[in-house]
């Protein structure tokens, strides 16, 4: 396996570095030290290099928009209603950064952090200590995110948190956007999910606690063409696409999603033991995001974000994301290229 480090740009007065691994098939993994941005997951297909991720040639393409493109998200992914939750009889207030709610850890956690980086023969390891003073969440979190590239074209992301000072919460993810083709949108992709239901969402996109059966464009249990689903949603939903939370079924080998570009047959399988998957089809993405499929525009890519169902801090039947003092938890997402 080959490795390299190079300068990618400047952000907030610091140097952004890109760390790259390449396996014997020519499959390439690149990660930035800022926000753990997953910049590249590229493969050789008939001699041509294809990046499976939506990717920007500059750091500004990642930072000068609100879409968390390919960033690691922690301490918690998703929305927390009213930026508040109750724990052991106390009202815990965390930063609000989307109206009155908290989105993706309040915006000052992993997604806004410069990490220390080390490399091994097959992995890129990012570490940082996220303090309560930094992100406004209870206690301090010693964090580690490890990206591993395997010889069979898997990327394994291991996200680890160790809590100190007081009890806190931990529900991380990778906000990775995929377009497996060479066209400017994902309409020729199919998406198959291990899911029979999705969450009802309030107008501010916070889960209400109600589960809805997957029907119509939400029925993705089989190979469902995104063209058909998104064309219908463009006329039937205010979002004009997916910005939704799917509830994962029990499944074999933790396989929760299969994304395929029908033109090339390039396929990504996603494995996770979490009970939720957020799907966002870049419905509102604007042209100020230069990328490898042109500028930002509707449906240019799909974000697939495995996590414990969001707002579980307030809806406990969604899952327990509490991380107690001295406790370490690791969450793993596996991406298999076929």
Tab-separated table of C-alpha atoms in Angstrom, residues 33-316:
chain	number	residue	atom	x	y	z
A	33	UNK	CA	-7.039	16.863	8.818
A	34	UNK	CA	-9.802	19.476	9.028
A	35	UNK	CA	-13.195	17.993	10.020
A	36	UNK	CA	-11.962	14.538	9.023
A	37	UNK	CA	-13.261	15.322	5.546
A	38	UNK	CA	-13.376	12.177	3.418
A	39	UNK	CA	-12.077	13.772	0.244
A	40	UNK	CA	-11.588	10.757	-1.988
A	41	UNK	CA	-12.722	7.168	-2.373
A	42	UNK	CA	-11.669	6.574	-5.955
A	43	UNK	CA	-11.350	3.440	-8.032
A	44	UNK	CA	-9.889	2.499	-11.383
A	45	UNK	CA	-12.614	1.465	-13.821
A	46	UNK	CA	-11.394	0.449	-17.289
A	47	UNK	CA	-8.254	2.454	-16.664
A	48	UNK	CA	-10.083	5.660	-15.693
A	49	UNK	CA	-10.050	7.012	-12.150
A	50	UNK	CA	-13.520	7.656	-10.720
A	51	UNK	CA	-14.109	9.309	-7.341
A	52	UNK	CA	-17.211	7.761	-5.791
A	53	UNK	CA	-17.606	10.718	-3.433
A	54	UNK	CA	-18.820	14.216	-4.161
A	55	UNK	CA	-15.538	16.067	-3.866
A	56	UNK	CA	-14.322	19.656	-4.039
A	57	UNK	CA	-10.962	20.709	-5.517
A	58	UNK	CA	-10.588	23.380	-2.818
A	59	UNK	CA	-11.160	23.554	0.926
A	60	UNK	CA	-13.555	26.486	0.349
A	61	UNK	CA	-15.812	24.141	-1.582
A	62	UNK	CA	-16.272	22.200	1.630
A	63	UNK	CA	-16.426	25.076	4.112
A	64	UNK	CA	-18.335	27.860	2.323
A	65	UNK	CA	-21.714	26.118	2.437
A	66	UNK	CA	-23.935	24.563	5.130
A	67	UNK	CA	-24.009	20.970	3.865
A	68	UNK	CA	-21.330	19.284	6.051
A	69	UNK	CA	-19.935	17.693	2.892
A	70	UNK	CA	-18.027	14.487	3.754
A	71	UNK	CA	-17.272	15.662	7.298
A	72	UNK	CA	-17.202	13.469	10.374
A	73	UNK	CA	-20.070	14.422	12.689
A	74	UNK	CA	-19.710	14.252	16.467
A	75	UNK	CA	-20.448	14.274	19.280
A	76	UNK	CA	-23.936	13.653	17.934
A	77	UNK	CA	-25.485	13.476	14.481
A	78	UNK	CA	-28.918	14.765	13.585
A	79	UNK	CA	-31.187	17.193	15.411
A	80	UNK	CA	-31.888	17.644	19.115
A	81	UNK	CA	-35.231	19.338	19.716
A	82	UNK	CA	-35.011	22.764	21.338
A	83	UNK	CA	-31.272	22.170	21.970
A	84	UNK	CA	-32.295	20.555	25.258
A	85	UNK	CA	-32.607	17.128	26.816
A	86	UNK	CA	-33.268	15.734	30.273
A	87	UNK	CA	-30.763	13.522	32.052
A	88	UNK	CA	-31.027	12.212	35.618
A	89	UNK	CA	-33.571	14.848	36.556
A	90	UNK	CA	-31.611	17.751	35.115
A	91	UNK	CA	-32.259	19.917	32.081
A	92	UNK	CA	-29.191	19.807	29.812
A	93	UNK	CA	-28.874	22.722	27.383
A	94	UNK	CA	-26.590	22.408	24.345
A	95	UNK	CA	-25.844	24.936	21.566
A	96	UNK	CA	-28.578	25.689	19.048
A	97	UNK	CA	-27.324	26.236	15.506
A	98	UNK	CA	-30.448	25.645	13.406
A	99	UNK	CA	-33.209	27.862	14.692
A	100	UNK	CA	-33.975	26.727	18.212
A	101	UNK	CA	-32.606	23.217	17.594
A	102	UNK	CA	-29.171	21.613	17.632
A	103	UNK	CA	-27.915	20.145	14.345
A	104	UNK	CA	-24.927	17.796	14.043
A	105	UNK	CA	-23.463	18.530	17.465
A	106	UNK	CA	-23.959	22.288	17.358
A	107	UNK	CA	-21.364	22.925	14.673
A	108	UNK	CA	-18.320	23.216	16.943
A	109	UNK	CA	-17.522	19.567	17.454
A	110	UNK	CA	-15.802	17.156	15.080
A	111	UNK	CA	-17.149	18.993	12.046
A	112	UNK	CA	-15.169	22.121	12.991
A	113	UNK	CA	-12.010	20.538	14.398
A	114	UNK	CA	-8.412	20.274	13.176
A	115	UNK	CA	-7.315	16.758	14.117
A	116	UNK	CA	-3.901	15.341	14.865
A	117	UNK	CA	-3.180	12.686	12.236
A	118	UNK	CA	-1.006	9.590	12.143
A	119	UNK	CA	-0.768	6.984	9.413
A	120	UNK	CA	-0.076	3.268	9.379
A	121	UNK	CA	0.410	0.998	6.398
A	122	UNK	CA	-3.358	0.826	5.797
A	123	UNK	CA	-5.057	3.463	7.948
A	124	UNK	CA	-5.383	7.174	8.677
A	125	UNK	CA	-5.994	7.954	12.367
A	126	UNK	CA	-7.406	11.296	13.532
A	127	UNK	CA	-7.385	12.261	17.210
A	128	UNK	CA	-8.542	15.255	19.229
A	129	UNK	CA	-9.940	16.118	22.630
A	130	UNK	CA	-13.267	17.920	22.341
A	131	UNK	CA	-13.898	19.964	25.481
A	132	UNK	CA	-17.179	21.245	26.817
A	133	UNK	CA	-15.800	24.766	26.443
A	134	UNK	CA	-15.311	24.139	22.727
A	135	UNK	CA	-18.627	22.591	21.709
A	136	UNK	CA	-20.962	23.287	24.637
A	137	UNK	CA	-21.823	19.646	25.352
A	138	UNK	CA	-21.425	18.084	28.814
A	139	UNK	CA	-17.981	16.835	29.754
A	140	UNK	CA	-14.917	16.284	27.592
A	141	UNK	CA	-14.630	13.721	24.813
A	142	UNK	CA	-11.342	12.119	23.810
A	143	UNK	CA	-12.005	11.341	20.162
A	144	UNK	CA	-10.511	9.030	17.573
A	145	UNK	CA	-11.589	8.454	13.977
A	146	UNK	CA	-9.772	5.788	11.997
A	147	UNK	CA	-10.188	5.363	8.241
A	148	UNK	CA	-8.847	2.005	7.008
A	149	UNK	CA	-8.453	0.953	3.370
A	150	UNK	CA	-8.407	-2.808	2.836
A	151	UNK	CA	-6.981	-4.937	0.041
A	152	UNK	CA	-10.536	-5.843	-1.082
A	153	UNK	CA	-11.616	-2.213	-1.584
A	154	UNK	CA	-13.381	-1.622	1.715
A	155	UNK	CA	-13.192	1.599	3.668
A	156	UNK	CA	-13.774	0.982	7.371
A	157	UNK	CA	-14.485	4.007	9.568
A	158	UNK	CA	-14.115	3.474	13.321
A	159	UNK	CA	-15.306	6.377	15.480
A	160	UNK	CA	-14.340	6.213	19.149
A	161	UNK	CA	-15.195	8.437	22.091
A	162	UNK	CA	-14.087	8.313	25.742
A	163	UNK	CA	-16.031	10.530	28.151
A	164	UNK	CA	-14.583	12.458	31.122
A	165	UNK	CA	-15.617	15.064	33.750
A	166	UNK	CA	-19.393	14.404	33.564
A	167	UNK	CA	-21.676	12.069	31.635
A	168	UNK	CA	-22.409	13.070	28.040
A	169	UNK	CA	-23.786	11.782	24.741
A	170	UNK	CA	-22.182	10.118	21.706
A	171	UNK	CA	-23.868	9.404	18.367
A	172	UNK	CA	-21.384	10.069	15.536
A	173	UNK	CA	-21.534	9.509	11.791
A	174	UNK	CA	-19.808	10.320	8.513
A	175	UNK	CA	-21.736	12.805	6.351
A	176	UNK	CA	-20.521	11.209	3.093
A	177	UNK	CA	-22.089	12.217	-0.225
A	178	UNK	CA	-21.958	9.688	-3.059
A	179	UNK	CA	-22.319	9.908	-6.820
A	180	UNK	CA	-20.993	6.690	-8.344
A	181	UNK	CA	-21.450	7.786	-11.940
A	182	UNK	CA	-19.912	10.352	-14.227
A	183	UNK	CA	-23.122	12.322	-14.832
A	184	UNK	CA	-24.212	15.463	-12.986
A	185	UNK	CA	-26.898	13.787	-10.861
A	186	UNK	CA	-27.936	10.525	-9.180
A	187	UNK	CA	-31.132	9.903	-11.145
A	188	UNK	CA	-29.670	6.748	-12.734
A	189	UNK	CA	-28.765	5.273	-9.350
A	190	UNK	CA	-30.711	2.621	-7.488
A	191	UNK	CA	-30.898	2.527	-3.697
A	192	UNK	CA	-31.907	-0.502	-1.669
A	193	UNK	CA	-32.482	-0.241	2.097
A	194	UNK	CA	-33.060	-2.751	4.878
A	195	UNK	CA	-36.007	-0.693	6.112
A	196	UNK	CA	-39.784	-0.900	6.409
A	197	UNK	CA	-40.426	2.449	8.119
A	198	UNK	CA	-39.194	6.007	8.478
A	199	UNK	CA	-39.627	8.735	11.082
A	200	UNK	CA	-42.329	11.354	11.032
A	201	UNK	CA	-40.680	14.774	11.124
A	202	UNK	CA	-41.991	18.138	12.273
A	203	UNK	CA	-41.706	21.162	9.983
A	204	UNK	CA	-38.256	21.873	11.428
A	205	UNK	CA	-37.166	18.304	10.520
A	206	UNK	CA	-36.988	17.122	14.154
A	207	UNK	CA	-38.366	13.586	14.697
A	208	UNK	CA	-41.693	13.537	16.539
A	209	UNK	CA	-41.420	9.958	17.787
A	210	UNK	CA	-43.915	8.462	15.304
A	211	UNK	CA	-42.916	5.787	12.785
A	212	UNK	CA	-44.447	5.793	9.304
A	213	UNK	CA	-44.592	2.794	6.948
A	214	UNK	CA	-42.416	3.008	3.848
A	215	UNK	CA	-44.694	3.383	0.836
A	216	UNK	CA	-44.558	5.161	-2.504
A	217	UNK	CA	-41.112	6.745	-3.024
A	218	UNK	CA	-40.111	5.710	0.519
A	219	UNK	CA	-40.389	2.020	-0.339
A	220	UNK	CA	-36.708	1.280	-0.909
A	221	UNK	CA	-36.681	-2.328	0.238
A	222	UNK	CA	-35.868	-3.429	-3.308
A	223	UNK	CA	-33.696	-1.913	-6.028
A	224	UNK	CA	-35.535	1.379	-6.306
A	225	UNK	CA	-34.602	3.808	-9.048
A	226	UNK	CA	-33.935	7.241	-7.606
A	227	UNK	CA	-35.185	8.854	-10.810
A	228	UNK	CA	-38.668	7.535	-10.159
A	229	UNK	CA	-38.648	8.410	-6.460
A	230	UNK	CA	-37.166	11.898	-6.809
A	231	UNK	CA	-39.302	12.863	-9.786
A	232	UNK	CA	-42.379	12.070	-7.732
A	233	UNK	CA	-41.058	13.799	-4.606
A	234	UNK	CA	-40.265	16.943	-6.608
A	235	UNK	CA	-44.028	17.428	-6.933
A	236	UNK	CA	-45.233	15.982	-3.615
A	237	UNK	CA	-42.779	17.179	-0.930
A	238	UNK	CA	-41.577	20.615	0.122
A	239	UNK	CA	-37.972	19.324	0.133
A	240	UNK	CA	-38.316	18.023	-3.456
A	241	UNK	CA	-36.348	14.958	-2.487
A	242	UNK	CA	-35.191	12.926	0.488
A	243	UNK	CA	-34.210	14.575	3.759
A	244	UNK	CA	-35.456	11.727	5.885
A	245	UNK	CA	-34.587	9.220	8.595
A	246	UNK	CA	-35.119	5.543	7.831
A	247	UNK	CA	-35.443	2.924	10.567
A	248	UNK	CA	-33.204	-0.053	9.897
A	249	UNK	CA	-34.438	-3.635	10.152
A	250	UNK	CA	-32.422	-6.452	11.617
A	251	UNK	CA	-30.206	-7.613	8.753
A	252	UNK	CA	-27.527	-10.073	7.740
A	253	UNK	CA	-23.942	-8.876	8.262
A	254	UNK	CA	-25.227	-5.379	9.158
A	255	UNK	CA	-25.890	-4.578	5.482
A	256	UNK	CA	-28.186	-1.545	5.576
A	257	UNK	CA	-27.894	0.025	2.111
A	258	UNK	CA	-26.817	-0.751	-1.448
A	259	UNK	CA	-26.262	2.159	-3.819
A	260	UNK	CA	-25.666	1.367	-7.510
A	261	UNK	CA	-25.054	3.417	-10.637
A	262	UNK	CA	-26.954	1.551	-13.321
A	263	UNK	CA	-24.895	2.978	-16.197
A	264	UNK	CA	-21.557	1.687	-14.907
A	265	UNK	CA	-22.719	-0.955	-12.361
A	266	UNK	CA	-20.408	0.637	-9.779
A	267	UNK	CA	-21.848	-0.255	-6.380
A	268	UNK	CA	-21.314	0.680	-2.741
A	269	UNK	CA	-22.591	-1.512	0.089
A	270	UNK	CA	-22.871	0.116	3.521
A	271	UNK	CA	-22.684	-1.915	6.732
A	272	UNK	CA	-23.624	-0.602	10.180
A	273	UNK	CA	-25.209	-1.976	13.345
A	274	UNK	CA	-27.015	1.329	14.047
A	275	UNK	CA	-30.809	1.574	13.893
A	276	UNK	CA	-31.053	4.680	11.693
A	277	UNK	CA	-29.970	5.992	8.311
A	278	UNK	CA	-30.442	9.597	7.235
A	279	UNK	CA	-30.794	10.100	3.482
A	280	UNK	CA	-30.353	13.556	1.950
A	281	UNK	CA	-30.418	13.950	-1.816
A	282	UNK	CA	-28.806	17.412	-1.938
A	283	UNK	CA	-32.192	18.933	-2.755
A	284	UNK	CA	-31.183	22.481	-1.839
A	285	UNK	CA	-27.513	22.447	-2.809
A	286	UNK	CA	-26.509	25.659	-4.556
A	287	UNK	CA	-23.921	26.538	-7.187
A	288	UNK	CA	-21.341	27.910	-4.724
A	289	UNK	CA	-20.025	24.381	-4.143
A	290	UNK	CA	-17.579	23.473	-6.962
A	291	UNK	CA	-17.211	19.715	-7.235
A	292	UNK	CA	-16.256	16.812	-9.438
A	293	UNK	CA	-19.749	16.806	-10.999
A	294	UNK	CA	-19.858	20.512	-11.820
A	295	UNK	CA	-21.155	23.085	-9.357
A	296	UNK	CA	-23.594	22.304	-6.594
A	297	UNK	CA	-27.155	21.627	-7.765
A	298	UNK	CA	-30.193	19.586	-6.808
A	299	UNK	CA	-29.670	15.818	-6.697
A	300	UNK	CA	-25.952	16.009	-7.539
A	301	UNK	CA	-25.267	13.332	-4.896
A	302	UNK	CA	-26.863	11.461	-2.025
A	303	UNK	CA	-25.698	11.654	1.587
A	304	UNK	CA	-26.069	8.379	3.497
A	305	UNK	CA	-25.552	8.844	7.250
A	306	UNK	CA	-25.790	5.764	9.530
A	307	UNK	CA	-26.524	6.701	13.144
A	308	UNK	CA	-28.686	5.982	16.154
A	309	UNK	CA	-32.072	7.524	15.412
A	310	UNK	CA	-31.775	11.306	15.963
A	311	UNK	CA	-33.350	13.132	18.910
A	312	UNK	CA	-32.946	9.925	20.915
A	313	UNK	CA	-31.730	12.191	23.739
A	314	UNK	CA	-35.414	13.082	24.144
A	315	UNK	CA	-37.131	10.004	22.668
A	316	UNK	CA	-35.500	7.214	24.624
